[in-house]
CSV table of C-alpha atoms in Angstrom, one decimal:
chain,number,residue,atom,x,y,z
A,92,UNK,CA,94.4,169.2,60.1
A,93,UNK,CA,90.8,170.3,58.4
A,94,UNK,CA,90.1,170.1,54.8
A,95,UNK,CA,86.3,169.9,53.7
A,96,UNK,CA,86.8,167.2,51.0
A,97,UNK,CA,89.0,164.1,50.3
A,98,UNK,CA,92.1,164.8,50.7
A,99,UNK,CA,94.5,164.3,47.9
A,100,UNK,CA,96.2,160.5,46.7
A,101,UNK,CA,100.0,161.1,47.5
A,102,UNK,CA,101.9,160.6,44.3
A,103,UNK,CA,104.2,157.8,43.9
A,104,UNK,CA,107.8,159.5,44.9
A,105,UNK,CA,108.1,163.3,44.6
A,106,UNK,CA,111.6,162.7,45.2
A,107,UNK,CA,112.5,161.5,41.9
A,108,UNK,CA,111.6,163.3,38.6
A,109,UNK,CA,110.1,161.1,36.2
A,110,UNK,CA,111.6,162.1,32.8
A,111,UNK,CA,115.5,161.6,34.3
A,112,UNK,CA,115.1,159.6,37.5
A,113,UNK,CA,117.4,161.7,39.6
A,114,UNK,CA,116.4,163.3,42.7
A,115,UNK,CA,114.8,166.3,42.8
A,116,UNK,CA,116.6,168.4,44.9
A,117,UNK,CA,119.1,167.5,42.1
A,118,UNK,CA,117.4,168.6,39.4
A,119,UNK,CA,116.4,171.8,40.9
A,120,UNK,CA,120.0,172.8,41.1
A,121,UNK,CA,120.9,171.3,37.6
A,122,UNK,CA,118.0,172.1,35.3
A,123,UNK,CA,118.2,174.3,32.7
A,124,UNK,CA,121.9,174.6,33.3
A,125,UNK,CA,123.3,171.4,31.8
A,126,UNK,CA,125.0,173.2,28.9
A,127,UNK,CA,127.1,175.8,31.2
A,128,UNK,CA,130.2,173.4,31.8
A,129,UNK,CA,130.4,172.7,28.3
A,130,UNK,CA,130.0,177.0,27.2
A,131,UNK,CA,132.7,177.6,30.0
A,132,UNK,CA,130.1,178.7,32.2
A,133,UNK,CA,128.9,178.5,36.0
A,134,UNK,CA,126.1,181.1,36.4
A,135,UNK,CA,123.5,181.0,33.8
A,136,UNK,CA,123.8,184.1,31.4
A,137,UNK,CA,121.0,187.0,31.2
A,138,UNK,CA,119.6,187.9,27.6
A,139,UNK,CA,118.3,191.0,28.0
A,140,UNK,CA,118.0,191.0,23.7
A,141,UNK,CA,114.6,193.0,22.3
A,142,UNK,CA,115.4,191.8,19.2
A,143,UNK,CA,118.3,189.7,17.4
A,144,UNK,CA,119.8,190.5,14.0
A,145,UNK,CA,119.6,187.9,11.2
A,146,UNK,CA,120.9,188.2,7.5
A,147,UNK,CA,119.3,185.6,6.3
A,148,UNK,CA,115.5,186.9,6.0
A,149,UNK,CA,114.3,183.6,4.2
A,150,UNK,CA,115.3,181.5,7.1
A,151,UNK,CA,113.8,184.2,9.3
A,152,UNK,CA,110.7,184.2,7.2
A,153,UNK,CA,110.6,179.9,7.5
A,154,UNK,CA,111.2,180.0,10.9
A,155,UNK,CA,108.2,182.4,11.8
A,156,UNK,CA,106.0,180.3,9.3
A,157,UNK,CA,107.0,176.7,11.5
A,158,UNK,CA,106.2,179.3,14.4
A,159,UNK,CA,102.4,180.2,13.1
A,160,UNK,CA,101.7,176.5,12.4
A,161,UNK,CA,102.8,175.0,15.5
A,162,UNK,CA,103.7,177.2,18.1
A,163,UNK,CA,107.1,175.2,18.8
A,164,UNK,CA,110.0,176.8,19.6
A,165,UNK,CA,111.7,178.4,16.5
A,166,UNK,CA,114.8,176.9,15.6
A,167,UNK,CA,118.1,178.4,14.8
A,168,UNK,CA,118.8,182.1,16.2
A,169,UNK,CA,116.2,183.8,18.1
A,170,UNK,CA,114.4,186.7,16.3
A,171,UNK,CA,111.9,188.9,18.8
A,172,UNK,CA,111.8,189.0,22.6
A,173,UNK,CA,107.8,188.6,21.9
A,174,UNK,CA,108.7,185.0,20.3
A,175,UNK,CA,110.9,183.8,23.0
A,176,UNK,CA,114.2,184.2,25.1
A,177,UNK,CA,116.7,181.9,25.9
A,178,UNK,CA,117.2,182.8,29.5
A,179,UNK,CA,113.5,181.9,29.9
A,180,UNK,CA,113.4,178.7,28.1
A,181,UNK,CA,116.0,178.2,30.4
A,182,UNK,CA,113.1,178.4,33.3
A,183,UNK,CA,110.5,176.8,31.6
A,184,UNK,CA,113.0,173.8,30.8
A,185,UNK,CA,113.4,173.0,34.8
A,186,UNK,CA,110.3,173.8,35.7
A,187,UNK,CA,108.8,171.1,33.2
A,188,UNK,CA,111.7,169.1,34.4
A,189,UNK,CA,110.2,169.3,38.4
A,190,UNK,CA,106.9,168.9,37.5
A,191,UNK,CA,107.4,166.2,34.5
A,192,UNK,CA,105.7,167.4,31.9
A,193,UNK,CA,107.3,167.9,28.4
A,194,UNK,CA,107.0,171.4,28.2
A,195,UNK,CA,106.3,174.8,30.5
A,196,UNK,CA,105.4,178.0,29.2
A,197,UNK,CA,106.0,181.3,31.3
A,198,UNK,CA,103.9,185.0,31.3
A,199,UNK,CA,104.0,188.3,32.7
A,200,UNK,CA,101.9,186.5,35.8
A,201,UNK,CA,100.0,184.0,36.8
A,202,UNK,CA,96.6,185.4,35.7
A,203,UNK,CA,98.5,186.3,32.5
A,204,UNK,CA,99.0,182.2,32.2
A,205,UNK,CA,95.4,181.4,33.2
A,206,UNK,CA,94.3,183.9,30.9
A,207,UNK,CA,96.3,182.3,27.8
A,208,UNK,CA,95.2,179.0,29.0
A,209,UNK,CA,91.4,179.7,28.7
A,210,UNK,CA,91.8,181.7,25.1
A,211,UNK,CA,93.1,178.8,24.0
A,212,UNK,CA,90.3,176.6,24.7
A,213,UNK,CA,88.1,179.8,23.5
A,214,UNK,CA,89.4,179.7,20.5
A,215,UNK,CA,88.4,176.0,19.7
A,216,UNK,CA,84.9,176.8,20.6
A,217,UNK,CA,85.6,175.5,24.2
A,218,UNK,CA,84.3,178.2,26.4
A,219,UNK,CA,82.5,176.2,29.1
A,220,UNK,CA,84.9,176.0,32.4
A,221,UNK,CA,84.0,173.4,34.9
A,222,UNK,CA,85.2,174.7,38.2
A,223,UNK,CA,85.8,173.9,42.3
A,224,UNK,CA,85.8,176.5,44.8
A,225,UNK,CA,87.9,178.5,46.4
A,226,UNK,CA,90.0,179.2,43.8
A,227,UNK,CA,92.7,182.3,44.1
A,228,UNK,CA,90.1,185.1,44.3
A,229,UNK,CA,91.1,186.7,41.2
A,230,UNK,CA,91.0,183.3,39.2
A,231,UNK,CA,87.4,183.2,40.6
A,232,UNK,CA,86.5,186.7,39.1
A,233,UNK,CA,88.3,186.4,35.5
A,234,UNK,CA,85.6,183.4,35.4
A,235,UNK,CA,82.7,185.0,37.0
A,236,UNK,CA,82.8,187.8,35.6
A,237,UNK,CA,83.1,186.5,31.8
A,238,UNK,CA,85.9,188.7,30.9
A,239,UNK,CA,87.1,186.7,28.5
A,240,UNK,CA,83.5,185.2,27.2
A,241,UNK,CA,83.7,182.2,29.3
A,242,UNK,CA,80.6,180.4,30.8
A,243,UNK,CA,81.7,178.5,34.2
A,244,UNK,CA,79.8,176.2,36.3
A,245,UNK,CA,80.9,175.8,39.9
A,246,UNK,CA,80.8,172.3,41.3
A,247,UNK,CA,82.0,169.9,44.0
A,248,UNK,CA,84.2,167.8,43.0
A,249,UNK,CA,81.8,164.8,42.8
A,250,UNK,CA,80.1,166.7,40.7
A,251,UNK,CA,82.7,167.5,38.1
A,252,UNK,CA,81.4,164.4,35.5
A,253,UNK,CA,77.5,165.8,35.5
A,254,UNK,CA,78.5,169.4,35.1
A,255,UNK,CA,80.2,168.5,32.0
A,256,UNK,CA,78.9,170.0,28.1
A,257,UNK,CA,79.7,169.4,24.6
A,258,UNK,CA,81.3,172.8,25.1
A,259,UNK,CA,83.6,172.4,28.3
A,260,UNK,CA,86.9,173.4,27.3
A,261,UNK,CA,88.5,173.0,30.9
A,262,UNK,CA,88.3,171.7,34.4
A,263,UNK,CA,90.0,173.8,37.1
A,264,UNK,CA,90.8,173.2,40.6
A,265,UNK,CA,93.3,174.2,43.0
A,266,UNK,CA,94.6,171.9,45.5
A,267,UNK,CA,95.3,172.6,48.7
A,268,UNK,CA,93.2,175.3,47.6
A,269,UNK,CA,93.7,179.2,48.4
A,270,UNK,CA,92.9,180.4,51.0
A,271,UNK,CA,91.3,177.1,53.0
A,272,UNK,CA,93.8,174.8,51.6
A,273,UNK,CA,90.7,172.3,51.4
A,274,UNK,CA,92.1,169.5,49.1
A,275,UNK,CA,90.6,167.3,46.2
A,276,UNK,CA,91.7,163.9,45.1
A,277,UNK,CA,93.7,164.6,42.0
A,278,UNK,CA,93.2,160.8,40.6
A,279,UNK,CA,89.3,160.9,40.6
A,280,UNK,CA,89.0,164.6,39.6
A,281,UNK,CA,90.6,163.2,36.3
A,282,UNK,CA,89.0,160.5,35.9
A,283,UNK,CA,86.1,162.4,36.0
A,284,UNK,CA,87.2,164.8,33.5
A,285,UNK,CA,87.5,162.2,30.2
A,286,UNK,CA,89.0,163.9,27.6
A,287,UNK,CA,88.4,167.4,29.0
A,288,UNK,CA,91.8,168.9,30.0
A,289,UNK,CA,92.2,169.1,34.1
A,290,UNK,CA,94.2,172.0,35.3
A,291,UNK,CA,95.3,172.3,38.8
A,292,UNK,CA,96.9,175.1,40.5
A,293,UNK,CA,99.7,174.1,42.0
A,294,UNK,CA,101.2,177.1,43.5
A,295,UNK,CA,100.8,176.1,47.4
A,296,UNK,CA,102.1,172.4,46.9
A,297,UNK,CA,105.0,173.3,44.1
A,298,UNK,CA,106.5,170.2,42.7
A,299,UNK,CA,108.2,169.5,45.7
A,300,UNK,CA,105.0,168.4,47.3
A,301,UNK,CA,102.8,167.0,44.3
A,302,UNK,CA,102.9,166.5,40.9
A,303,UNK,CA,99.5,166.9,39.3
A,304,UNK,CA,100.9,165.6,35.6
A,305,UNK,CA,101.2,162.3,37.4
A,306,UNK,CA,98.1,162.1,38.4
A,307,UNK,CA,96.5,162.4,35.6
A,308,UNK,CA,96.7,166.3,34.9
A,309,UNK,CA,96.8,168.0,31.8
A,310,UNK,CA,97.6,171.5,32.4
A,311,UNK,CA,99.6,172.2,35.5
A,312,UNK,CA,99.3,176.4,36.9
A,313,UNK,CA,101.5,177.5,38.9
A,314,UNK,CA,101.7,181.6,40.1
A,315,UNK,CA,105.8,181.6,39.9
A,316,UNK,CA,105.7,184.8,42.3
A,317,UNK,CA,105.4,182.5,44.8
A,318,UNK,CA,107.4,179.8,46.0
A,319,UNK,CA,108.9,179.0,42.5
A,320,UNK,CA,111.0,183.0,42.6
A,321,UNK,CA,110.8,182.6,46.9
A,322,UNK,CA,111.8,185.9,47.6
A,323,UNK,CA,109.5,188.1,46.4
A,324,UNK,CA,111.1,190.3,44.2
A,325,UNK,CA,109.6,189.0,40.5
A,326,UNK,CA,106.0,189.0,39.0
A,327,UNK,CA,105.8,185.5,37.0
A,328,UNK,CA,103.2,183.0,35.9
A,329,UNK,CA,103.8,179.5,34.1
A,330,UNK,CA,102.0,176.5,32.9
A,331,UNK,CA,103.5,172.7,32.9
A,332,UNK,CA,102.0,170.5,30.0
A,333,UNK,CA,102.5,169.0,27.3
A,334,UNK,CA,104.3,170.2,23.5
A,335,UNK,CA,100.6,170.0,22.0
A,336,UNK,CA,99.0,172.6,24.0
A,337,UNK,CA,102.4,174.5,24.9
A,338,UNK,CA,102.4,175.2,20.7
A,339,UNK,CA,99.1,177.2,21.1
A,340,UNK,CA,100.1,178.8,24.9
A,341,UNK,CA,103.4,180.4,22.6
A,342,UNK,CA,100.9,181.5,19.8
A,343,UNK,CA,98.8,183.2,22.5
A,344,UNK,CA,101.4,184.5,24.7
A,345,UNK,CA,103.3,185.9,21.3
A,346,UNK,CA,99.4,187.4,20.1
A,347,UNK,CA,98.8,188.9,23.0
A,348,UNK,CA,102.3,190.2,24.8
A,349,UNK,CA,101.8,188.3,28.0
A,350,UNK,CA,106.1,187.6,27.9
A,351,UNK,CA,107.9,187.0,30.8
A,352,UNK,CA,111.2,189.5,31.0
A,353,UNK,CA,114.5,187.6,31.1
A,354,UNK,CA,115.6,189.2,34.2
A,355,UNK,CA,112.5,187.3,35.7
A,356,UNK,CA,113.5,184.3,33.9
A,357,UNK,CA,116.9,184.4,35.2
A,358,UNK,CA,115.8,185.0,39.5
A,359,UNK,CA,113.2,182.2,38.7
A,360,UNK,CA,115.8,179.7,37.7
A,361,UNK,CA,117.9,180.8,40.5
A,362,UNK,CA,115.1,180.3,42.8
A,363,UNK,CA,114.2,176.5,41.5
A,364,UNK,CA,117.6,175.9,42.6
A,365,UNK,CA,116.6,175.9,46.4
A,366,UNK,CA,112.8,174.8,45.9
A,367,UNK,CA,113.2,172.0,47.6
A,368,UNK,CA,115.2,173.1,50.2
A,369,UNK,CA,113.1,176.4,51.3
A,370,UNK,CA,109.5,174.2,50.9
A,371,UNK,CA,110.9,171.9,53.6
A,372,UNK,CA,112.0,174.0,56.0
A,373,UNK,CA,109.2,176.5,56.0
A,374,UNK,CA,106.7,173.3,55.9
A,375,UNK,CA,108.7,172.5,59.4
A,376,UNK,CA,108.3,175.5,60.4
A,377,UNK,CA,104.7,175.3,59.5
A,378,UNK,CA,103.6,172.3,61.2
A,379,UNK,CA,105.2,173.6,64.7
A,380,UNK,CA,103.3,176.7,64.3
A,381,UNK,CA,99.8,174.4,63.2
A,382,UNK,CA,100.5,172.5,67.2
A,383,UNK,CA,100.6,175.6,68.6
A,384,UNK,CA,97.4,177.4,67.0
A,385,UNK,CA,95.7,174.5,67.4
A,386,UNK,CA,95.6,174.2,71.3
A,387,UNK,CA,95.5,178.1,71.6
A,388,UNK,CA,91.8,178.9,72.8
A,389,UNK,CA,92.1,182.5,71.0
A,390,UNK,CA,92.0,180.2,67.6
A,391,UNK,CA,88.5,178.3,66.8
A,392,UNK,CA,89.8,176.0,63.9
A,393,UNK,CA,93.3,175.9,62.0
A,394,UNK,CA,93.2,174.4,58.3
A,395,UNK,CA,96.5,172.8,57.1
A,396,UNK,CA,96.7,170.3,54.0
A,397,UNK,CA,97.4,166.2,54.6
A,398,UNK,CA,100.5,166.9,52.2
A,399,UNK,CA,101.9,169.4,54.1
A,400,UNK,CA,103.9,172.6,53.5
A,401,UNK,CA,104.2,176.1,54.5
A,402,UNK,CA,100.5,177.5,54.2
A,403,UNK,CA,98.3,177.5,57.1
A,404,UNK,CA,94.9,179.5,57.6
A,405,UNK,CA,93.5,179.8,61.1
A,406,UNK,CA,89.6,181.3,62.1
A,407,UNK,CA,90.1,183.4,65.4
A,408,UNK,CA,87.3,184.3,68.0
A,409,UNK,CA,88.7,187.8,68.3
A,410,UNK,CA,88.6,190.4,65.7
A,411,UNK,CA,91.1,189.3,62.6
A,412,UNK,CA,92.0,193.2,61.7
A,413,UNK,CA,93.6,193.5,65.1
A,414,UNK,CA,95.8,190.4,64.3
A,415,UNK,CA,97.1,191.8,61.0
A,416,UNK,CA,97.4,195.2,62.7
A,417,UNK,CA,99.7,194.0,66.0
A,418,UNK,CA,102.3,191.9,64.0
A,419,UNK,CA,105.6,193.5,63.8
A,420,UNK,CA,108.1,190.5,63.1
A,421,UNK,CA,105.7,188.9,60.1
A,422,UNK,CA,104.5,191.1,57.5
A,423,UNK,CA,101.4,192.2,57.0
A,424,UNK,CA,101.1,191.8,52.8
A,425,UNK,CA,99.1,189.7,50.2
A,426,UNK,CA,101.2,187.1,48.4
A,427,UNK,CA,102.7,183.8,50.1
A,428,UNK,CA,106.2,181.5,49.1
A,429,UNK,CA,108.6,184.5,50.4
A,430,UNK,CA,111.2,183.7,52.8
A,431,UNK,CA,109.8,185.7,54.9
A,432,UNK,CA,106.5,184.9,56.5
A,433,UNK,CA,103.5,186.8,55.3
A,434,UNK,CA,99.7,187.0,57.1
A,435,UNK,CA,96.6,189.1,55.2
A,436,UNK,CA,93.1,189.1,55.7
A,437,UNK,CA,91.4,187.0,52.6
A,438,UNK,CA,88.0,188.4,52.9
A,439,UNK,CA,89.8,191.9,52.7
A,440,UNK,CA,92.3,191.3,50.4
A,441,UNK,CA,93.1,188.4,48.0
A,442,UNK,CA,89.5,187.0,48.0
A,443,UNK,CA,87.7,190.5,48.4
A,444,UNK,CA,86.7,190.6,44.7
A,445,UNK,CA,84.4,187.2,45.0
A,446,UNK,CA,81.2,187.6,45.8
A,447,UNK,CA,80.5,188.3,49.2
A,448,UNK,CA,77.8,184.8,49.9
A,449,UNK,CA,79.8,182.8,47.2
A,450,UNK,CA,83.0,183.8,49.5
A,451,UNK,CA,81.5,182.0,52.4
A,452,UNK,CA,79.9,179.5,50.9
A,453,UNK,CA,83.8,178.4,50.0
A,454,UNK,CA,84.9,178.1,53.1
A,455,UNK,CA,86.0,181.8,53.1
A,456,UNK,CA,84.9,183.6,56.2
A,457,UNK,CA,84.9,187.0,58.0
A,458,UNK,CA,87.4,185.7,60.8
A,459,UNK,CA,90.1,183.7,58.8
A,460,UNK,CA,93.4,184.5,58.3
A,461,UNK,CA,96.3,183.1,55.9
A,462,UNK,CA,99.4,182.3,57.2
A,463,UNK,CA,102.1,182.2,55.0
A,464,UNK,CA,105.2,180.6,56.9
A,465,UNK,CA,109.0,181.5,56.2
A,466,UNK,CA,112.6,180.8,57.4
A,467,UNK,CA,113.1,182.9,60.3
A,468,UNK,CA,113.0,180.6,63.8
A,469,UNK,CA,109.8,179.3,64.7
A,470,UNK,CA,110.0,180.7,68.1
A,471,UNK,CA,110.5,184.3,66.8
A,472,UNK,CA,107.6,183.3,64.7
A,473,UNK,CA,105.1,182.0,67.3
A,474,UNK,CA,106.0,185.1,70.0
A,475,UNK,CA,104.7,187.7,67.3
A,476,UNK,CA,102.0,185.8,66.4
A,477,UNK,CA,101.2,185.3,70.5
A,478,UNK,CA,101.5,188.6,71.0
A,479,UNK,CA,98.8,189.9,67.9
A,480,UNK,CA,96.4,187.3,68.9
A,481,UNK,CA,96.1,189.2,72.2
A,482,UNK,CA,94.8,188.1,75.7
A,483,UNK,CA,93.9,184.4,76.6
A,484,UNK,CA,90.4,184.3,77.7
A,485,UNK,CA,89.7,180.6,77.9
A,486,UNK,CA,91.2,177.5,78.6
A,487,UNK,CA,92.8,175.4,75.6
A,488,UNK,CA,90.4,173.0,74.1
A,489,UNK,CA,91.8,169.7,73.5
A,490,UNK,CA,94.2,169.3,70.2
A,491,UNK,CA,92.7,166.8,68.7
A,492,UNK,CA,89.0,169.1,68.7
A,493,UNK,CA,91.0,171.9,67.0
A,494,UNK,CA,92.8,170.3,64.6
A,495,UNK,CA,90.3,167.3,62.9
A,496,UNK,CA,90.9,165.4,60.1
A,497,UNK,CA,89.1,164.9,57.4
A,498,UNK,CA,87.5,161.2,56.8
C-alpha cells in the first residue's frame, strides 16, 4: 500500500452510527424509512409533485418567510419541487444518519454541491479556499479556474494553518484522494483549520469506511453517483453537516435550481440500503486484485489506501491506452462505486482538465490508471486485467518493493 502522506487516524467504530447507536448496516436498511410500518407501507413512496396545492396562502406565505430566514425545512405541506421533496429528505435523512451529522443536503451532482458549498462561503465575504491536491479533477478546475470568484491556495497538508487569511472561507481535501488515493490525517487537518470549516470528500471511503464529522469535519462531500446510488444509473451530489450551514445550502440550492429529482432520491435511498454490504465485498475483491498487481512485473507501483475499499490505481511500464483498449470483461468508462468494475485513464479523462505540470506534481502521471473494483468474481476480474496488461517481460519484483507503506 503507497500513499505520499500520513495516512488517516481510523475513527473510533464505523460500525455504529453515533446519533442512534445501532449498527450501520442497520441503519442503512432502516433510515429514512422508519415511518412506512406506521403509513401501511413497505417500499418508500415516489413524489414525483412540481408543485403542491395549498388553500391557505397566508400559511403558504409564513412558511416561505421561515424559509428566507433560515433555510430550514418548511413546515406543514410542501409547496415547490424547487423548495424540497419528501422522497429526497427521505435520502438526505439517512445519509446524515450514516455519516452522523444533523443534516444532509442533496443537488443535481456532486459539483452542483461543491458549487453551493463555496457560494455560501462567497457570500459571507469568504472567498479564500485553502486546498490539498489531487482533488477530483473537476473540483480542481471550478477552483483554479475562479469560476465562481474564488481565490485558492494549494498546500500540503502541514501547511494548511500558514496558508490561512482573514478571508478563508473553506478548507478542502479529499481523502483517500482521487485518483492516487494518497490519504491525509483527518484529526490534524482540523486542527489545523480553527474555526475555518474543513470539508472532506468522502466519496471513495463512503460512511462505511470513515466518518469525517467525527473527526472533526464540518462539511462532509460526497459525489452520490458513486458508491452512495452503486449502480450507475443516477446523477446526484450531497453534503453531510450540520442544520446551521444546511439552512443556507437549501437557500442556495432553492436560488439557484441545483435540486435533486425524486426519482434520484428514491434509487439513492434504495442504494444506502446495501452500502455496506457492496463496499465490503468490492473492498475484498479489491485487496486480492492489489496482491496480484503488486507482484506482477508489468506494474511499477500500485496505490491502495490504509482504510481500505474498492479503489485501486496502478502505474504500468507498458503503454496505459493499450490497457484500457484490451479489457473486454471491465469497462472502460469514467466514474467509480458501480457494481460493475470500471478502469479509465486519469490523465485522459477525469483529471485531463488540470493543468498538465500541476497534474504531475499531484501524483497524477502519464502511466496510471484507476481501478474501480466491482462484484463480479475476482478471478474473472484478474484474467481480463492479465490479459490487457499484455506480455510478461520481467521477473516479479518482490511484494513488499511494489506495494510500500507509507511511514
Amino acid at each position: 500500500m503507497d500513499s505520499a502522506r500520513t495516512p488517516t487516524s481510523p475513527p473510533h467504530d464505523v460500525r455504529t452510527t453515533p446519533l442512534t447507536g445501532r449498527a450501520l448496516a442497520t441503519e442503512a436498511v432502516h433510515a429514512g424509512r422508519d415511518d412506512l410500518a406506521g403509513r401501511g407501507l413497505h417500499a418508500p413512496p415516489i413524489d414525483l409533485s412540481t408543485t403542491y396545492p395549498s388553500y391557505d396562502s397566508r400559511g403558504e406565505a409564513a412558511r416561505i418567510d421561515a424559509f428566507a430566514a433560515t433555510g430550514a425545512d418548511p413546515q406543514g405541506p410542501p409547496v415547490y419541487g424547487r423548495l424540497g421533496n419528501p422522497t429526497v429528505a427521505r435520502f438526505e435523512t439517512a445519509l446524515a444518519r450514516l455519516e452522523g451529522t444533523q443534516a444532509a443536503v442533496a443537488f443535481a451532482s456532486g459539483m452542483a454541491a461543491l458549487t453551493a458549498v463555496l457560494l455560501v462561503r462567497a457570500s459571507m465575504g469568504l472567498r479564500h479556499v485553502v486546498a490539498v491536491r489531487p482533488l477530483y479533477g473537476c473540483s480542481d478546475h471550478l477552483l483554479t479556474a475562479g469560476l465562481l470568484g474564488s481565490e485558492v491556495t494549494w498546500t500540503d497538508p502541514a501547511g494548511i494553518a500558514d496558508a490561512l487569511r482573514p478571508d478563508t472561507g473553506l478548507v478542502l481535501v479529499e481523502s483517500p484522494a482521487n485518483p492516487t488515493l494518497a490519504e491525509v490525517d483527518l484529526r490534524a487537518v482540523a486542527h489545523a483549520c480553527g474555526s475555518v470549516p474543513l470539508l472532506v470528500d468522502n466519496t471513495f471511503a463512503t460512511p462505511v469506511l470513515q466518518r469525517p464529522a467525527e473527526q472533526g469535519a464540518r462539511l462532509v462531500l460526497h459525489s452520490a453517483t458513486k458508491y452512495l446510488g452503486g449502480h450507475g444509473d443516477v446523477l446526484a451530489g450531497v453534503v453531510a453537516c450540520d442544520e446551521e450551514f444546511a439552512g443556507r445550502l437549501r437557500q442556495v440550492r432553492f436560488a439557484t435550481g441545483g435540486v435533486l429529482h425524486p426519482l434520484a432520491g428514491y434509487l439513492l435511498l434504495r442504494g444506502l440500503s446495501t452500502l455496506p454490504v457492496r463496499v465490503r465485498a468490492a473492498s475484498a475483491n479489491a485487496a486480492v486484485l492489489v496482491e496480484r498487481l503488486a507482484a506482477d512485473p508489468r506494474v511499477r507501483r500500485v496505490h491502495y489506501p490504509r482504510i481500505g475499499g474498492a479503489m485501486v490505481s496502478f502505474e504500468i511500464h507498458g503503454d496505459p491506452h493499450e490497457v484500457i483498449a484490451r479489457v473486454r470483461l471491465i469497462t472502460p468508462a469514467v466514474s467509480l462505486g458501480s457494481v460493475d468494475t470500471l478502469i479509465q485513464h486519469p490523465a485522459s479523462i477525469s483529471h485531463r482538465i488540470v493543468d498538465a505540470d500541476d497534474r504531475r506534481d499531484a501524483g497524477v502521471g502519464d502511466r496510471l490508471l484507476r481501478l474501480s473494483v466491482g462484484l463480479e468474481d475476482v478471478d474473472d476480474l484478474w484474467a481480463d486485467l492479465d490479459r490487457a496488461l499484455g506480455e510478461r517481460v520481467a521477473e516479479a519484483i518482490p511484494l513488499r518493493e511494489a506495494l510500500s507503506r507509507a511511514e
